[in-house]
Short mmCIF file of C-alpha atoms and ligand atoms in Angstrom, two decimals:
data_model
loop_
_atom_site.label_atom_id
_atom_site.label_comp_id
_atom_site.label_asym_id
_atom_site.label_seq_id
_atom_site.Cartn_x
_atom_site.Cartn_y
_atom_site.Cartn_z
CA MET A 1181 125.61 32.92 66.38
CA PRO A 1182 122.48 34.85 65.37
CA GLU A 1183 124.08 38.24 64.68
CA THR A 1184 120.77 39.97 63.98
CA LEU A 1185 119.55 39.08 67.44
CA VAL A 1186 122.79 39.99 69.18
CA ASP A 1187 122.78 43.40 67.52
CA LEU A 1188 119.21 44.21 68.44
CA PRO A 1189 119.10 47.79 69.67
CA ILE A 1190 118.20 48.18 73.32
CA ALA A 1191 114.74 49.56 72.88
CA ASP A 1192 114.22 51.94 75.77
CA GLY A 1193 115.81 53.67 78.73
CA ARG A 1194 115.12 50.76 81.04
CA GLY A 1195 116.93 48.33 78.74
CA ALA A 1196 119.96 50.62 78.42
CA ARG A 1197 120.05 51.01 82.20
CA ARG A 1198 120.05 47.23 82.65
CA VAL A 1199 123.08 46.87 80.35
CA THR A 1200 124.96 49.65 82.12
CA ALA A 1201 124.17 48.15 85.52
CA ARG A 1202 125.54 44.77 84.50
CA ARG A 1203 128.73 46.35 83.11
CA LEU A 1204 129.32 48.45 86.22
CA ARG A 1205 128.70 45.51 88.55
CA THR A 1206 131.42 43.54 86.75
CA MET A 1207 133.88 46.38 87.37
CA TRP A 1208 132.93 46.84 91.02
CA PHE A 1209 133.34 43.19 91.72
CA TRP A 1210 137.03 43.60 92.49
CA ALA A 1211 136.74 46.89 94.35
CA PRO A 1212 136.87 46.46 98.14
CA GLY A 1213 133.69 47.49 99.95
CA TRP A 1214 131.35 47.11 96.97
CA SER A 1215 130.52 43.44 97.25
CA ARG A 1216 126.78 43.84 97.85
CA GLN A 1217 126.26 46.14 94.87
CA ALA A 1218 128.59 44.06 92.70
CA CYS A 1219 126.88 40.76 93.59
CA CYS A 1220 123.37 42.16 93.01
CA GLY A 1221 121.86 40.36 90.03
CA ARG A 1222 125.05 38.36 89.35
CA ILE A 1223 125.83 35.78 92.02
CA PRO A 1224 123.47 32.77 92.26
CA THR A 1225 121.90 32.01 95.62
CA GLY A 1226 121.79 28.29 94.72
CA GLY A 1227 122.81 25.88 91.99
CA GLN A 1228 120.55 27.41 89.33
CA VAL A 1229 119.11 30.71 88.16
CA ALA A 1230 115.95 31.16 86.13
CA VAL A 1231 114.67 33.70 83.65
CA VAL A 1232 111.09 34.43 84.70
CA ARG A 1233 108.21 36.63 83.62
CA SER A 1234 105.96 38.35 86.15
CA PRO A 1235 102.16 38.52 85.69
CA SER A 1236 102.63 42.17 84.63
CA GLY A 1237 104.90 41.00 81.78
CA SER A 1238 108.33 42.13 82.96
CA ALA A 1239 111.13 39.57 82.56
CA TYR A 1240 114.04 39.26 84.96
CA VAL A 1241 116.60 36.84 86.34
CA ALA A 1242 115.54 35.11 89.57
CA GLY A 1243 117.71 33.10 91.95
CA VAL A 1244 120.49 35.71 92.21
CA GLN A 1245 121.62 37.83 95.17
CA ARG A 1246 120.08 41.29 95.64
CA CYS A 1247 121.66 44.29 97.38
CA GLY A 1248 118.37 45.76 98.66
CA SER A 1249 119.51 49.39 98.26
CA ILE A 1250 116.74 51.98 98.41
CA TRP A 1251 119.12 54.63 97.08
CA CYS A 1252 121.04 53.67 94.01
CA CYS A 1253 120.49 50.18 92.57
CA PRO A 1254 118.76 50.17 89.16
CA THR A 1255 117.05 46.88 90.06
CA CYS A 1256 116.33 47.00 93.80
CA THR A 1257 115.62 50.73 94.22
CA PRO A 1258 112.52 50.98 91.94
CA TRP A 1259 111.03 47.83 93.49
CA ILE A 1260 111.54 48.93 97.10
CA ARG A 1261 110.28 52.45 96.39
CA TRP A 1262 107.22 51.18 94.52
CA ARG A 1263 106.25 49.12 97.55
CA ARG A 1264 106.75 52.10 99.85
CA GLU A 1265 104.60 54.23 97.55
CA GLN A 1266 101.74 51.70 97.81
CA VAL A 1267 101.88 51.79 101.62
CA LEU A 1268 101.91 55.60 101.71
CA ARG A 1269 98.96 55.74 99.33
CA GLN A 1270 96.92 53.57 101.66
CA ALA A 1271 97.78 55.75 104.67
CA MET A 1272 97.05 59.01 102.80
CA ASP A 1273 93.79 57.64 101.38
CA ALA A 1274 92.67 56.87 104.93
CA HIS A 1275 93.65 60.40 106.04
CA VAL A 1276 91.77 62.12 103.19
CA ALA A 1277 88.73 59.88 103.79
CA MET A 1278 88.61 61.22 107.35
CA GLY A 1279 88.46 64.81 106.04
CA GLY A 1280 92.16 65.62 106.15
CA SER A 1281 94.20 67.39 103.49
CA LEU A 1282 97.77 67.06 102.17
CA ARG A 1283 100.51 69.54 101.36
CA LEU A 1284 103.87 69.00 99.72
CA LEU A 1285 106.72 70.81 101.38
CA THR A 1286 110.18 71.07 99.78
CA LEU A 1287 113.12 72.13 101.94
CA THR A 1288 116.52 72.96 100.46
CA VAL A 1289 119.83 74.33 101.69
CA PRO A 1290 122.34 76.34 99.63
CA HIS A 1291 125.54 74.44 98.77
CA THR A 1292 128.83 74.87 96.94
CA PRO A 1293 130.69 72.48 94.58
CA SER A 1294 133.24 71.73 97.31
CA ASP A 1295 130.67 70.62 99.95
CA GLN A 1296 131.12 66.98 100.94
CA LEU A 1297 128.02 64.86 100.38
CA ASP A 1298 128.38 63.08 103.72
CA ARG A 1299 128.41 66.37 105.60
CA LEU A 1300 125.44 67.74 103.66
CA PHE A 1301 123.42 64.58 104.38
CA ASP A 1302 124.28 64.76 108.09
CA GLY A 1303 123.49 68.48 108.19
CA VAL A 1304 120.10 68.26 106.45
CA ALA A 1305 119.07 65.24 108.56
CA ALA A 1306 120.03 67.04 111.82
CA VAL A 1307 118.21 70.21 110.76
CA TRP A 1308 115.04 68.21 110.06
CA ARG A 1309 115.19 66.36 113.40
CA TRP A 1310 115.54 69.65 115.26
CA SER A 1311 112.71 71.26 113.24
CA VAL A 1312 110.18 68.61 114.28
CA SER A 1313 110.99 68.44 117.97
CA GLY A 1314 110.52 70.62 121.03
CA ARG A 1315 107.87 72.99 122.31
CA ILE A 1316 107.76 75.26 119.25
CA TRP A 1317 107.03 72.28 116.99
CA MET A 1318 104.30 71.00 119.29
CA GLY A 1319 102.69 74.44 119.21
CA ALA A 1320 102.89 74.53 115.40
CA GLN A 1321 101.28 71.10 115.13
CA ARG A 1322 98.29 72.41 117.05
CA GLY A 1323 98.24 75.81 115.34
CA LEU A 1324 98.64 74.58 111.76
CA GLY A 1325 96.75 71.31 112.31
CA ILE A 1326 99.62 69.01 111.32
CA SER A 1327 98.69 65.48 112.39
CA ALA A 1328 101.41 63.50 110.61
CA TRP A 1329 104.27 63.72 108.12
CA VAL A 1330 106.57 61.66 105.96
CA ARG A 1331 109.87 63.08 104.81
CA SER A 1332 112.10 61.83 102.03
CA MET A 1333 115.75 62.77 101.48
CA GLU A 1334 116.68 63.13 97.83
CA VAL A 1335 119.85 64.20 96.10
CA THR A 1336 120.78 65.41 92.64
CA ALA A 1337 124.29 65.94 91.22
CA GLY A 1338 125.58 68.56 88.80
CA ALA A 1339 128.27 71.14 88.13
CA GLY A 1340 127.10 73.05 91.22
CA GLY A 1341 127.86 70.04 93.41
CA TRP A 1342 125.56 67.80 95.41
CA HIS A 1343 122.06 69.05 96.10
CA PRO A 1344 120.39 67.11 98.92
CA HIS A 1345 116.87 68.27 99.70
CA LEU A 1346 113.80 67.07 101.53
CA HIS A 1347 110.35 66.37 100.12
CA VAL A 1348 107.80 66.27 102.92
CA ALA A 1349 104.15 65.29 102.78
CA LEU A 1350 102.28 67.13 105.55
CA LEU A 1351 99.01 65.54 106.64
CA LEU A 1352 96.78 68.37 107.87
CA ASP A 1353 93.58 67.95 109.88
CA GLY A 1354 91.60 70.20 107.56
CA PRO A 1355 91.97 73.07 105.09
CA ALA A 1356 94.93 75.36 105.73
CA ASP A 1357 96.32 78.59 104.34
CA ASP A 1358 99.42 77.72 102.29
CA GLU A 1359 101.15 81.03 102.93
CA THR A 1360 100.75 80.63 106.71
CA VAL A 1361 102.30 77.14 106.48
CA ARG A 1362 105.14 78.41 104.27
CA VAL A 1363 105.96 81.39 106.49
CA TRP A 1364 106.12 79.20 109.62
CA TRP A 1365 108.32 76.62 107.94
CA HIS A 1366 110.65 79.22 106.44
CA ARG A 1367 111.24 80.80 109.85
CA ARG A 1368 111.83 77.37 111.41
CA TRP A 1369 114.08 76.09 108.60
CA VAL A 1370 116.27 79.22 108.59
CA ALA A 1371 116.68 79.04 112.39
CA ALA A 1372 117.57 75.34 112.20
CA CYS A 1373 120.10 75.78 109.37
CA GLU A 1374 121.84 78.60 111.24
CA ARG A 1375 121.90 76.53 114.42
CA PHE A 1376 123.67 73.62 112.67
CA GLY A 1377 126.12 75.76 110.67
CA LEU A 1378 124.56 75.31 107.22
CA HIS A 1379 124.20 78.17 104.74
CA ARG A 1380 121.10 80.35 105.18
CA PRO A 1381 118.24 79.11 102.92
CA SER A 1382 117.07 81.65 100.37
CA ALA A 1383 113.74 83.40 100.87
CA ALA A 1384 112.51 82.36 97.42
CA ARG A 1385 113.69 78.75 97.13
CA GLY A 1386 114.51 77.55 100.65
CA VAL A 1387 110.96 76.49 101.44
CA THR A 1388 108.08 75.86 99.05
CA VAL A 1389 104.60 74.61 99.86
CA ARG A 1390 102.39 73.07 97.20
CA ASP A 1391 98.72 72.29 97.44
CA ILE A 1392 97.84 70.02 94.54
CA ALA A 1393 94.31 69.39 95.75
CA GLY A 1394 92.97 71.18 92.65
CA SER A 1395 93.19 67.90 90.78
CA THR A 1396 91.18 65.68 93.09
CA ALA A 1397 91.60 62.67 90.81
CA GLY A 1398 95.01 61.24 91.54
CA TYR A 1399 95.61 63.72 94.35
CA VAL A 1400 96.88 61.13 96.83
CA VAL A 1401 98.81 59.28 94.13
CA ARG A 1402 100.73 62.42 93.18
CA VAL A 1403 101.70 63.19 96.76
CA ALA A 1404 102.78 59.59 97.45
CA THR A 1405 104.78 59.44 94.22
CA GLU A 1406 106.52 62.72 94.95
CA VAL A 1407 107.63 61.52 98.36
CA ALA A 1408 108.44 57.88 97.60
CA ARG A 1409 109.62 57.61 93.99
CA ALA A 1410 112.96 59.40 93.67
CA ASP A 1411 113.85 56.65 91.18
CA VAL A 1412 111.45 57.93 88.51
CA LYS A 1413 112.49 61.57 88.78
CA THR A 1414 114.91 63.52 86.64
CA GLY A 1415 117.02 66.54 87.54
CA ARG A 1416 115.39 69.96 87.38
CA ASP A 1417 117.43 70.99 84.31
CA LYS A 1418 119.87 69.48 81.82
CA ALA A 1419 122.88 70.10 84.05
CA ARG A 1420 121.51 68.33 87.13
CA PHE A 1421 120.91 64.62 87.46
CA ALA A 1422 118.91 62.37 89.74
CA VAL A 1423 120.49 59.20 91.08
CA LEU A 1424 119.47 56.68 88.45
CA GLN A 1425 120.15 59.18 85.67
CA LEU A 1426 123.80 58.80 86.65
CA PHE A 1427 123.49 55.22 85.44
CA ASP A 1428 122.20 56.39 82.08
CA LEU A 1429 125.10 58.82 81.80
CA ALA A 1430 127.60 56.09 82.58
CA SER A 1431 127.36 54.85 78.99
CA THR A 1432 127.89 58.29 77.40
CA ASP A 1433 130.91 60.58 76.98
CA ARG A 1434 130.37 61.71 80.60
CA ALA A 1435 130.85 58.14 81.77
CA ARG A 1436 133.77 58.75 84.11
CA TRP A 1437 132.13 61.67 85.92
CA ALA A 1438 128.87 59.74 86.28
CA ARG A 1439 130.57 56.60 87.61
CA ASP A 1440 132.61 58.58 90.15
CA ALA A 1441 129.49 60.47 91.25
CA TRP A 1442 127.58 57.20 91.65
CA LEU A 1443 130.37 55.66 93.72
CA ASP A 1444 130.45 58.75 95.99
CA LEU A 1445 126.71 58.53 96.37
CA ALA A 1446 126.68 54.81 97.10
CA ALA A 1447 129.33 55.35 99.81
CA ALA A 1448 127.55 58.33 101.38
CA THR A 1449 124.13 56.65 101.49
CA ARG A 1450 125.31 53.36 102.97
CA GLY A 1451 123.26 52.65 106.11
CA ARG A 1452 121.16 55.80 105.71
CA HIS A 1453 117.37 55.82 105.71
CA ALA A 1454 115.80 57.53 102.71
CA THR A 1455 112.43 58.19 104.35
CA TYR A 1456 111.13 58.76 107.87
CA THR A 1457 107.52 58.78 108.98
CA SER A 1458 105.96 60.32 112.06
CA ALA A 1459 104.13 58.16 114.62
CA GLY A 1460 100.86 59.72 113.43
CA LEU A 1461 101.42 58.40 109.91
CA ARG A 1462 102.44 54.94 111.06
CA ARG A 1463 99.09 54.67 112.85
CA LEU A 1464 97.36 55.15 109.48
CA ILE A 1465 99.26 52.33 107.78
CA PRO A 1466 97.07 49.21 107.51
CA ARG A 1467 98.36 46.03 109.09
CA VAL A 1468 98.28 44.05 105.83
CA GLN A 1469 100.89 45.41 103.44
CA PRO A 1470 100.74 45.03 99.62
CA ALA A 1471 103.82 42.80 99.81
CA ASP A 1472 101.97 40.42 102.16
CA LEU A 1473 98.98 39.96 99.90
CA PRO A 1474 98.85 36.73 97.87
CA GLN A 1475 100.35 37.35 94.43
CA CYS A 1476 100.49 35.37 91.21
CA PRO A 1477 103.92 33.79 91.02
CA PRO A 1478 106.10 34.65 88.01
CA SER A 1479 106.24 32.02 85.27
CA GLU A 1480 109.58 30.32 84.76
CA LEU A 1481 110.86 30.60 81.19
CA VAL A 1482 114.38 29.15 81.23
CA VAL A 1483 116.38 27.44 83.96
CA ILE A 1484 120.14 27.98 83.71
CA ASP A 1485 122.68 26.12 85.82
CA ALA A 1486 125.31 28.09 87.72
CA GLU A 1487 128.11 27.11 85.33
CA GLN A 1488 126.24 28.39 82.27
CA TRP A 1489 125.17 31.50 84.16
CA ARG A 1490 128.82 32.38 84.86
CA ALA A 1491 129.39 32.66 81.09
CA LEU A 1492 126.09 34.36 80.34
CA ARG A 1493 126.37 37.11 82.93
CA HIS A 1494 129.42 38.52 81.12
CA GLN A 1495 127.18 39.28 78.12
CA PRO A 1496 125.07 42.20 79.38
CA THR A 1497 123.77 43.26 75.96
CA ALA A 1498 122.72 39.76 74.91
CA LEU A 1499 121.12 39.08 78.28
CA THR A 1500 119.20 42.35 78.24
CA ASN A 1501 118.06 41.78 74.66
CA ALA A 1502 116.76 38.35 75.66
CA LEU A 1503 114.79 39.90 78.55
CA VAL A 1504 113.38 42.57 76.21
CA LEU A 1505 112.34 39.84 73.72
CA TYR A 1506 110.63 37.89 76.51
CA GLU A 1507 108.77 41.03 77.55
CA GLN A 1508 107.62 41.52 73.97
CA GLY A 1509 106.39 37.91 73.81
CA HIS A 1510 109.08 36.65 71.36
CA ASP A 1511 109.91 33.67 73.57
CA ALA A 1512 111.49 31.48 70.88
CA GLN A 1513 113.86 34.24 69.74
CA ALA A 1514 114.78 35.04 73.32
CA ALA A 1515 115.54 31.40 74.06
CA ALA A 1516 117.63 31.13 70.87
CA LEU A 1517 119.65 34.15 71.94
CA LEU A 1518 120.32 32.71 75.39
CA HIS A 1519 121.29 29.39 73.77
CA ALA A 1520 123.75 31.17 71.47
CA PHE A 1521 125.51 32.50 74.55
CA GLY A 1522 125.76 29.19 76.36
CA ALA A 1523 122.41 28.48 78.06
CA ASP A 1524 121.27 24.87 77.71
CA ILE A 1525 118.06 25.29 75.76
CA SER A 1526 116.90 21.80 76.69
CA SER A 1527 116.19 23.27 80.12
CA ILE A 1528 113.31 25.43 78.87
CA ALA A 1529 110.62 25.13 81.47
CA PRO A 1530 107.28 23.67 80.38
CA GLN A 1531 104.66 26.42 79.83
ZN1 LIG B 2874 120.41 45.74 93.97
#
């Protein structure tokens, strides 16, 4: 066995996350109710799996089941959110081209360590629905010039408990005074929280409005990323962690806390939408989506039959190292590593 290859350090955060994900999936496999997450990336959909490389250079295993979670899967979540970001960028580009402007609104509610995540999610979602309905909202749309919105629920975890909050992109018809927008939203958000029995949002942090138009280059990109890409964010400080950071922690001395937090999160987010868009925004979304456009297919590097895959998938470090080597262009070393762990190297696909 090529020890030097097996012991290769996992080069970056993404590699370490892949190893952790494979380890955790093995553990969840026997836990009732976790079959989709546990099968993701492990169970073949047919008689073979393949290691492939995309045109952008990333290597991954194809031909395995996927859980499709937008919330907490280290594989599926970034992919789904990236696609959503592309769609939002197109819609926001169209809005800005017509003379509109964008604002980022962040809405939070106070919480305590004992608050249940399920209840906080339900509460924040209900408060938002109430805030954007009824006569008062219709009046504000006209008064503030709000033509569309997209809202994203995010959550971080820390010693202070769960912290669900909303990031909202407001699409305004023209220029607007930020303080006027903030004052209206603060009044509305406080009234809504009190109505649904949540704690009263603070005057300073409950509602913030950001206009990032100062940097015109990348203006739309920044707004779309802020709303769509919870997977690339980190907690606000060192004691607060975003969802996929919990995965990174699961291989440290805080492993147990991180795993328990992740399991709570996966249970609480099951069946929940992460983002909602208004009808006005959906009208801006072009018919042809990025996912529908013709794409270069990934190139197949190694085909592995299901029997060999069953042995290989229990070697998360070796498998991840092989993927990293493929991404770095060291195809022969990667293939040798897979062969050392049971893959039939005679099945290397022709290049
Ligand atoms: Zn998944």
